[in-house]
């Protein structure tokens, strides 16, 4: 593994990373409760990850360059290894100013063997063990940005996969640069007024169901469609996406699946008529929460949620979401939803967080107040630029630690590498959306696809780890190692 700083160096960085020392951030949102007004963005950017879509600018200067590092040739280089994920187009390299000093961000792979290239930055969805840049150089850290779920890369859900990296930025609160609230702009977003119940009652009288399901990505690791299909046997559900579709959205434009992931005003007005939204993530991981959860709350609908097992930690209060796993069966869940649907007073208790003082979860308030990146916030960097500066600050601290050791080995011992841990993803093996694995036929598409991919991810991580450990990049290929590990597993 690449030599990096210990946890002590990470603690030393503390709030120095990104722009915290310069006081960036909206004053209103920094106040406990964050009561700034919310305006719907015309382009739907809230629900589009900035790392994958949309233009991102050069990281803003938020620190004074340190003496001796003024020339670009003397600065540590951060090499973006993942294709297409470079936040400084159209060039190949860009000097960035961060809290601790300056670095050079580059996408030029010819810099891989340069002694100044101190960190390789990877986007998890694009990372493939077979394409890893080997041999791995001892002076380089590997940094992972992966805001998505394991659906995109099961390799990272296993210890051998995630431990390939020194630094991580994921949805998990335990990662080095957490993105747990990447889909929540702020508390003002949760306070959008609720459509009057009388209008929702009129919607029901026109023949619409109490419960909405809008999903066009079917057959995912969380196996959500299997649960919804069973739930439909016990309560009416209006399903508008490609998955289990039984209704059409009112216009052709809204039927475009791309529109369903935006803040389109027409779409939001339509969705807000439903009292309950089925909100099921595509994979089950602690702290992995997307617009499927936050958008219903924004609209004043009650999410009927399955996803992050730690979701209660992040809710505005202890009575704002219905958790599917709290019910022993879809039938029991249907009975509870029907009860709330017929009892306005009990239903409105789930929307109490929209009232002044209704957001009582101090952990949520503190997390929003202290995060170093923003969602559609012109006063904060987006998390892609923020992560880049986090790695820059880390490498500058590591360089200083190495120089201190060279000058006085007795006073400054060699630092142990900082290694990512499984808790930085925290995604268990996929389980059926309804029923037991043993009850599902062997030819079931979910069983064939996702359980197989999960264990293949473990094999790939072990194969790449073996290659790095044995420093063999020519005599044997990644596929040789993978075949050997697969054969061993077959004989267990």
Coordinates of C-alpha atoms in Angstrom, one line a residue:
X1 CA 0.0 0.0 0.0
X2 CA 1.1 3.6 -0.6
X3 CA 2.7 5.3 2.4
X4 CA 0.3 7.9 3.8
X5 CA -0.3 9.8 7.0
X6 CA -1.7 8.3 10.1
X7 CA -5.0 9.2 11.7
X8 CA -3.0 11.8 13.6
X9 CA -2.3 13.7 10.4
X10 CA -6.0 13.4 9.4
X11 CA -7.0 14.8 12.7
X12 CA -4.4 17.6 12.3
X13 CA -6.0 18.5 9.0
X14 CA -9.4 18.7 10.7
X15 CA -11.4 21.7 9.5
X16 CA -8.5 23.0 7.4
X17 CA -9.7 21.1 4.3
X18 CA -11.5 22.8 1.5
X19 CA -12.6 26.4 2.4
X20 CA -13.6 26.2 6.1
X21 CA -10.8 28.4 7.2
X22 CA -11.9 31.2 4.8
X23 CA -15.5 31.4 6.1
X24 CA -17.3 30.3 3.0
X25 CA -20.9 29.4 3.4
X26 CA -24.3 30.9 3.6
X27 CA -24.9 32.7 6.9
X28 CA -28.5 31.8 6.9
X29 CA -27.9 28.1 6.4
X30 CA -25.1 28.1 9.0
X31 CA -27.5 29.2 11.6
X32 CA -29.0 26.3 13.6
X33 CA -32.2 25.5 11.7
X34 CA -31.1 27.1 8.5
X35 CA -34.2 29.2 7.7
X36 CA -33.1 30.6 4.3
X37 CA -35.8 30.7 1.7
X38 CA -35.7 27.9 -0.9
X39 CA -36.4 28.5 -4.6
X40 CA -36.9 25.6 -7.0
X41 CA -34.0 25.5 -9.4
X42 CA -35.2 25.8 -12.9
X43 CA -32.9 23.2 -14.3
X44 CA -33.5 20.5 -11.7
X45 CA -29.8 20.5 -10.6
X46 CA -30.6 19.4 -7.1
X47 CA -31.3 15.9 -8.2
X48 CA -28.4 15.6 -10.6
X49 CA -25.1 14.6 -9.0
X50 CA -22.6 17.4 -9.8
X51 CA -19.8 14.8 -10.1
X52 CA -21.4 13.2 -13.1
X53 CA -23.5 15.9 -14.8
X54 CA -23.3 19.7 -15.3
X55 CA -20.4 22.0 -15.5
X56 CA -18.1 22.5 -12.5
X57 CA -15.6 25.3 -12.2
X58 CA -12.1 25.7 -10.9
X59 CA -11.8 25.3 -7.2
X60 CA -11.9 28.7 -5.6
X61 CA -8.9 30.0 -3.8
X62 CA -9.4 29.6 -0.1
X63 CA -5.9 29.8 1.4
X64 CA -2.6 31.5 1.0
X65 CA 0.0 29.5 -0.9
X66 CA 2.7 28.4 1.5
X67 CA 6.3 29.6 1.0
X68 CA 8.4 27.5 -1.2
X69 CA 5.5 26.1 -3.2
X70 CA 4.8 29.0 -5.5
X71 CA 5.9 27.4 -8.7
X72 CA 3.7 24.8 -10.3
X73 CA 6.7 22.6 -10.8
X74 CA 7.2 22.2 -7.1
X75 CA 3.6 21.4 -6.3
X76 CA 2.2 17.9 -5.6
X77 CA 0.2 16.6 -8.4
X78 CA -3.3 15.0 -8.1
X79 CA -3.9 12.7 -11.0
X80 CA -7.6 12.1 -11.9
X81 CA -7.4 8.5 -13.2
X82 CA -11.1 8.0 -14.1
X83 CA -11.9 9.1 -17.6
X84 CA -14.2 12.0 -18.0
X85 CA -14.2 13.1 -14.4
X86 CA -12.0 16.2 -14.4
X87 CA -13.4 19.4 -13.0
X88 CA -11.2 21.8 -14.9
X89 CA -12.1 21.5 -18.6
X90 CA -10.9 22.2 -21.2
X91 CA -7.3 21.9 -20.1
X92 CA -5.4 18.9 -18.9
X93 CA -4.0 20.5 -15.7
X94 CA -5.0 23.2 -13.3
X95 CA -3.4 24.8 -10.2
X96 CA -5.9 24.7 -7.3
X97 CA -5.7 26.7 -4.1
X98 CA -6.9 25.0 -1.0
X99 CA -6.8 25.7 2.7
X100 CA -3.4 24.3 3.4
X101 CA -1.8 25.4 0.1
X102 CA -1.7 24.7 -3.6
X103 CA -1.6 21.5 -5.7
X104 CA -1.8 20.8 -9.4
X105 CA -4.8 18.7 -10.6
X106 CA -4.2 16.8 -13.8
X107 CA -5.9 14.2 -16.0
X108 CA -2.7 13.6 -18.0
X109 CA -1.9 9.9 -17.4
X110 CA 1.7 10.4 -18.5
X111 CA 2.2 11.9 -15.1
X112 CA 1.6 8.5 -13.4
X113 CA 5.3 7.8 -12.9
X114 CA 6.3 11.3 -12.0
X115 CA 7.7 11.7 -8.4
X116 CA 5.6 14.8 -8.0
X117 CA 2.4 12.8 -8.5
X118 CA 1.3 12.1 -5.0
X119 CA -2.3 11.0 -5.3
X120 CA -4.4 9.1 -7.8
X121 CA -8.1 10.1 -7.7
X122 CA -10.7 7.4 -8.8
X123 CA -14.4 7.6 -9.4
X124 CA -15.9 4.4 -8.0
X125 CA -18.4 3.7 -10.7
X126 CA -15.6 3.7 -13.3
X127 CA -13.0 1.8 -11.2
X128 CA -12.3 -1.7 -12.5
X129 CA -9.7 -4.0 -10.8
X130 CA -8.4 -5.2 -14.2
X131 CA -7.6 -1.6 -15.2
X132 CA -5.9 -0.5 -12.0
X133 CA -2.6 1.4 -12.7
X134 CA 0.1 -1.1 -11.6
X135 CA 2.7 -1.4 -10.3
X136 CA 1.4 0.7 -7.5
X137 CA 4.1 3.3 -6.4
X138 CA 5.0 3.6 -2.7
X139 CA 4.8 7.4 -2.6
X140 CA 1.3 7.6 -4.0
X141 CA -2.0 7.6 -2.2
X142 CA -5.2 6.3 -3.9
X143 CA -8.3 8.4 -3.2
X144 CA -11.8 7.2 -4.0
X145 CA -14.9 9.3 -4.8
X146 CA -18.0 7.2 -4.9
X147 CA -21.3 8.8 -4.0
X148 CA -23.3 6.0 -5.7
X149 CA -24.5 2.7 -4.4
X150 CA -22.9 -0.8 -5.0
X151 CA -25.2 -1.3 -8.0
X152 CA -22.4 0.4 -9.9
X153 CA -19.4 -1.5 -8.5
X154 CA -19.7 -4.4 -5.9
X155 CA -15.9 -4.6 -5.6
X156 CA -16.0 -1.6 -3.3
X157 CA -18.5 -3.3 -0.9
X158 CA -15.8 -5.8 0.3
X159 CA -12.8 -5.3 2.5
X160 CA -10.3 -6.2 -0.1
X161 CA -11.8 -3.7 -2.5
X162 CA -12.2 -0.7 -0.3
X163 CA -8.8 -1.3 1.5
X164 CA -7.1 -0.6 -1.9
X165 CA -7.7 3.1 -1.1
X166 CA -6.2 5.5 1.4
X167 CA -8.8 8.2 1.3
X168 CA -12.5 7.9 0.6
X169 CA -15.4 10.2 -0.1
X170 CA -18.7 8.2 -0.1
X171 CA -22.2 8.4 1.2
X172 CA -21.1 6.9 4.5
X173 CA -20.6 9.2 7.5
X174 CA -17.5 7.1 8.3
X175 CA -15.7 8.0 5.1
X176 CA -12.9 10.5 5.2
X177 CA -14.9 13.2 3.3
X178 CA -18.6 12.2 3.8
X179 CA -21.4 12.9 1.3
X180 CA -24.3 11.5 3.4
X181 CA -26.5 14.5 2.7
X182 CA -25.6 15.0 -1.0
X183 CA -29.3 15.1 -2.0
X184 CA -30.4 17.6 0.7
X185 CA -29.8 21.3 0.0
X186 CA -30.7 22.4 3.5
X187 CA -33.5 22.7 6.0
X188 CA -35.3 25.2 4.0
X189 CA -35.8 22.5 1.3
X190 CA -37.8 20.5 3.8
X191 CA -40.1 23.4 4.7
X192 CA -41.9 23.7 1.4
X193 CA -45.6 24.3 2.1
X194 CA -47.9 21.3 1.9
X195 CA -50.7 21.0 -0.5
X196 CA -54.0 21.3 1.4
X197 CA -55.6 18.0 2.4
X198 CA -58.8 19.0 0.7
X199 CA -57.1 19.1 -2.6
X200 CA -55.6 15.7 -2.0
X201 CA -59.0 14.4 -1.0
X202 CA -60.4 15.6 -4.3
X203 CA -57.6 13.8 -6.0
X204 CA -58.6 10.6 -4.3
X205 CA -62.3 11.1 -5.3
X206 CA -61.1 11.2 -8.9
X207 CA -60.0 7.6 -8.6
X208 CA -56.3 8.0 -7.7
X209 CA -54.6 5.8 -5.1
X210 CA -53.2 7.0 -1.8
X211 CA -49.8 5.7 -2.7
X212 CA -47.4 6.6 -5.5
X213 CA -44.6 4.6 -7.0
X214 CA -42.4 6.3 -9.7
X215 CA -39.5 4.0 -10.7
X216 CA -38.0 3.2 -14.1
X217 CA -34.8 1.4 -13.0
X218 CA -36.1 -2.1 -12.4
X219 CA -34.3 -5.2 -11.2
X220 CA -31.9 -3.6 -8.8
X221 CA -29.9 -5.1 -5.9
X222 CA -32.5 -4.0 -3.3
X223 CA -35.2 -6.0 -5.2
X224 CA -37.7 -3.3 -4.5
X225 CA -40.2 -4.3 -7.2
X226 CA -40.8 -7.7 -5.6
X227 CA -41.9 -6.0 -2.4
X228 CA -44.1 -3.4 -4.2
X229 CA -45.7 -6.1 -6.3
X230 CA -46.8 -7.9 -3.1
X231 CA -47.9 -4.6 -1.5
X232 CA -50.1 -3.9 -4.4
X233 CA -52.2 -7.0 -3.4
X234 CA -53.2 -5.2 -0.3
X235 CA -53.6 -1.5 -1.1
X236 CA -54.0 0.5 -4.3
X237 CA -50.7 1.9 -5.7
X238 CA -50.4 4.2 -8.7
X239 CA -47.2 3.2 -10.5
X240 CA -46.0 5.6 -13.2
X241 CA -42.5 4.4 -14.1
X242 CA -41.4 1.5 -16.2
X243 CA -41.4 -0.8 -13.2
X244 CA -44.8 -2.3 -12.5
X245 CA -46.5 0.5 -14.5
X246 CA -50.3 0.7 -14.2
X247 CA -50.8 4.4 -15.0
X248 CA -49.4 7.1 -17.4
X249 CA -48.1 10.4 -16.4
X250 CA -50.3 13.2 -17.7
X251 CA -48.0 14.5 -20.5
X252 CA -45.4 13.0 -22.9
X253 CA -42.7 15.3 -21.5
X254 CA -43.2 14.0 -18.0
X255 CA -43.1 10.4 -19.2
X256 CA -39.5 11.0 -20.2
X257 CA -37.5 9.1 -17.6
X258 CA -34.9 11.9 -17.4
X259 CA -37.6 14.3 -16.2
X260 CA -38.4 12.1 -13.2
X261 CA -35.0 12.9 -11.7
X262 CA -35.3 16.7 -11.8
X263 CA -37.1 19.4 -10.0
X264 CA -39.4 20.0 -13.0
X265 CA -42.3 22.2 -11.6
X266 CA -45.0 20.4 -13.5
X267 CA -43.8 17.0 -12.3
X268 CA -43.5 18.3 -8.7
X269 CA -47.0 19.7 -8.8
X270 CA -48.3 16.3 -10.0
X271 CA -46.4 14.3 -7.4
X272 CA -47.4 16.6 -4.5
X273 CA -51.1 15.4 -4.9
X274 CA -50.2 12.0 -3.4
X275 CA -50.2 11.6 0.4
X276 CA -47.7 8.8 0.4
X277 CA -44.7 8.0 -1.8
X278 CA -43.0 4.6 -2.0
X279 CA -39.4 5.5 -1.5
X280 CA -37.2 2.5 -2.0
X281 CA -33.4 2.8 -2.7
X282 CA -31.7 0.7 -5.4
X283 CA -29.4 -0.8 -2.7
X284 CA -29.3 -1.1 1.1
X285 CA -26.4 0.7 2.7
X286 CA -26.0 2.7 5.9
X287 CA -26.3 6.4 5.1
X288 CA -27.1 5.9 1.4
X289 CA -30.1 8.2 1.0
X290 CA -31.2 9.8 -2.3
X291 CA -33.9 12.0 -3.8
X292 CA -36.3 9.1 -3.3
X293 CA -36.3 10.0 0.4
X294 CA -35.9 13.7 0.4
X295 CA -38.1 14.7 -2.5
X296 CA -41.4 13.4 -0.9
X297 CA -40.5 15.3 2.2
X298 CA -39.9 18.4 0.2
X299 CA -43.3 18.0 -1.4
X300 CA -45.1 17.2 1.9
X301 CA -45.8 13.6 1.2
X302 CA -44.9 10.8 3.7
X303 CA -42.1 8.6 2.4
X304 CA -42.8 4.9 2.8
X305 CA -39.1 4.0 2.9
X306 CA -36.7 1.2 2.6
X307 CA -33.0 1.9 2.2
X308 CA -30.5 3.1 4.7
X309 CA -30.8 1.1 8.0
X310 CA -29.5 4.2 9.7
X311 CA -32.1 6.6 8.2
X312 CA -33.6 7.5 11.6
X313 CA -30.4 9.2 12.5
X314 CA -30.9 11.7 9.7
X315 CA -34.7 12.4 9.9
X316 CA -35.9 15.9 10.9
X317 CA -37.7 14.4 13.9
X318 CA -38.7 11.0 15.1
X319 CA -42.0 10.9 13.4
X320 CA -41.5 11.9 9.7
X321 CA -41.1 8.6 7.7
X322 CA -42.8 5.2 7.6
X323 CA -40.1 2.5 7.5
X324 CA -41.1 -0.6 5.6
X325 CA -38.9 -2.8 7.8
X326 CA -40.9 -1.9 10.9
X327 CA -43.8 -4.0 9.6
X328 CA -43.9 -7.8 9.6
X329 CA -45.5 -8.0 6.2
X330 CA -46.7 -5.9 3.3
X331 CA -50.3 -6.5 4.4
X332 CA -49.6 -5.0 7.9
X333 CA -47.9 -2.0 6.2
X334 CA -50.9 -1.6 3.9
X335 CA -53.3 -1.6 6.9
X336 CA -51.2 1.2 8.6
X337 CA -51.2 3.4 5.5
X338 CA -54.9 2.9 5.1
X339 CA -55.4 4.0 8.8
X340 CA -53.3 7.2 8.3
X341 CA -55.1 7.9 5.0
X342 CA -58.5 7.9 6.8
X343 CA -57.2 9.9 9.8
X344 CA -56.0 13.4 8.9
X345 CA -54.9 14.3 12.4
X346 CA -52.6 11.2 12.7
X347 CA -51.4 11.8 9.1
X348 CA -50.4 15.4 9.8
X349 CA -48.2 14.3 12.7
X350 CA -45.8 13.0 10.0
X351 CA -45.5 16.6 8.6
X352 CA -44.9 18.4 11.8
X353 CA -41.3 19.0 10.8
X354 CA -42.6 21.6 8.3
X355 CA -43.8 23.8 11.1
X356 CA -41.5 26.4 12.9
X357 CA -39.3 24.5 15.4
X358 CA -40.4 21.2 13.9
X359 CA -36.9 20.0 12.9
X360 CA -35.6 18.8 16.2
X361 CA -32.9 16.4 15.2
X362 CA -29.7 18.2 16.3
X363 CA -27.5 15.7 14.5
X364 CA -29.1 16.6 11.2
X365 CA -28.9 20.3 11.9
X366 CA -25.2 20.0 12.9
X367 CA -24.4 17.9 9.8
X368 CA -25.9 20.5 7.5
X369 CA -24.2 23.4 9.3
X370 CA -20.7 22.0 9.3
X371 CA -20.4 20.2 5.9
X372 CA -17.8 21.9 3.7
X373 CA -19.6 21.5 0.4
X374 CA -23.0 22.7 -0.8
X375 CA -25.9 21.7 -3.0
X376 CA -26.7 24.5 -5.4
X377 CA -25.0 26.9 -3.0
X378 CA -22.9 29.6 -4.8
X379 CA -21.0 30.2 -1.5
X380 CA -19.7 26.7 -1.1
X381 CA -17.7 24.3 -3.4
X382 CA -19.6 21.4 -4.8
X383 CA -18.4 18.1 -3.4
X384 CA -16.3 17.2 -6.4
X385 CA -14.1 20.3 -6.0
X386 CA -14.3 19.9 -2.2
X387 CA -13.0 16.4 -2.4
X388 CA -10.1 17.5 -4.7
X389 CA -9.0 20.1 -2.1
X390 CA -9.4 17.6 0.7
X391 CA -6.9 15.3 -1.0
X392 CA -4.6 18.2 -1.8
X393 CA -4.5 19.3 1.9
X394 CA -3.9 15.6 2.9
X395 CA -0.9 15.3 0.5
X396 CA 0.6 18.6 1.7
X397 CA 0.4 17.4 5.3
X398 CA 1.9 14.1 4.3
X399 CA 4.8 15.9 2.5
X400 CA 5.5 18.0 5.6
X401 CA 5.5 14.8 7.8
X402 CA 8.0 13.2 5.5
X403 CA 10.3 16.2 5.5
X404 CA 10.1 16.3 9.3
X405 CA 11.1 12.7 9.5
X406 CA 14.0 13.2 7.1
X407 CA 15.3 16.1 9.1
X408 CA 14.9 14.4 12.5
X409 CA 14.1 10.7 12.3
X410 CA 14.2 10.3 16.1
X411 CA 11.7 13.0 16.8
X412 CA 9.4 12.3 13.8
X413 CA 9.0 8.5 13.2
X414 CA 7.8 7.1 9.8
X415 CA 4.1 7.3 9.7
X416 CA 1.9 4.3 9.0
X417 CA -0.4 4.5 6.0
X418 CA -4.0 5.5 6.4
X419 CA -6.2 2.8 4.9
X420 CA -9.9 2.9 4.1
X421 CA -12.2 0.5 6.0
X422 CA -15.3 -1.5 5.1
X423 CA -17.4 1.0 7.1
X424 CA -16.6 3.6 4.4
X425 CA -19.2 1.8 2.2
X426 CA -21.1 -0.4 4.7
X427 CA -23.3 -2.4 2.2
X428 CA -24.2 -5.9 3.2
X429 CA -25.0 -8.8 0.8
X430 CA -28.2 -8.1 -1.2
X431 CA -31.4 -9.7 0.2
X432 CA -34.8 -10.3 -1.5
X433 CA -37.3 -7.5 -1.4
X434 CA -39.9 -9.9 -0.1
X435 CA -39.5 -13.5 1.1
X436 CA -36.4 -15.6 1.7
X437 CA -33.6 -16.4 -0.7
X438 CA -34.3 -20.1 -0.3
X439 CA -37.9 -19.6 -1.6
X440 CA -36.8 -17.9 -4.8
X441 CA -36.2 -20.1 -7.9
X442 CA -32.6 -20.5 -9.1
X443 CA -33.5 -19.0 -12.5
X444 CA -34.8 -15.8 -10.9
X445 CA -33.2 -12.8 -12.6
X446 CA -32.4 -10.9 -9.4
X447 CA -30.8 -14.0 -7.8
X448 CA -28.7 -14.7 -10.8
X449 CA -27.6 -11.1 -11.4
X450 CA -27.0 -9.5 -8.0
X451 CA -25.9 -12.3 -5.7
X452 CA -23.4 -13.4 -8.4
X453 CA -22.1 -9.9 -8.9
X454 CA -21.7 -9.4 -5.1
X455 CA -19.4 -12.4 -4.7
X456 CA -17.6 -11.6 -8.0
X457 CA -16.7 -8.2 -6.5
X458 CA -15.0 -9.9 -3.6
X459 CA -13.0 -12.1 -5.9
X460 CA -11.8 -9.1 -7.9
X461 CA -10.7 -7.2 -4.8
X462 CA -8.7 -10.3 -3.6
X463 CA -7.1 -10.8 -7.0
X464 CA -6.0 -7.1 -7.3
X465 CA -4.7 -7.2 -3.7
X466 CA -2.7 -10.3 -4.5
X467 CA -1.1 -8.7 -7.5
X468 CA -0.1 -5.6 -5.5
X469 CA 1.2 -7.7 -2.6
X470 CA 3.3 -9.9 -4.9
X471 CA 4.3 -7.0 -7.2
X472 CA 3.6 -9.1 -10.3
X473 CA 2.4 -7.2 -13.3
X474 CA 3.9 -9.0 -16.2
X475 CA 4.5 -12.6 -15.4
X476 CA 0.8 -13.1 -14.3
X477 CA -2.2 -11.1 -15.2
X478 CA -5.2 -10.0 -13.1
X479 CA -7.3 -12.6 -14.9
X480 CA -4.8 -15.3 -13.8
X481 CA -5.2 -14.3 -10.2
X482 CA -9.0 -14.0 -10.5
X483 CA -9.2 -17.5 -12.0
X484 CA -7.1 -18.9 -9.2
X485 CA -9.3 -17.3 -6.5
X486 CA -12.5 -18.5 -8.2
X487 CA -11.2 -22.1 -8.3
X488 CA -10.3 -22.0 -4.6
X489 CA -13.8 -20.6 -3.8
X490 CA -15.4 -23.4 -5.8
X491 CA -13.7 -26.0 -3.6
X492 CA -14.7 -24.4 -0.3

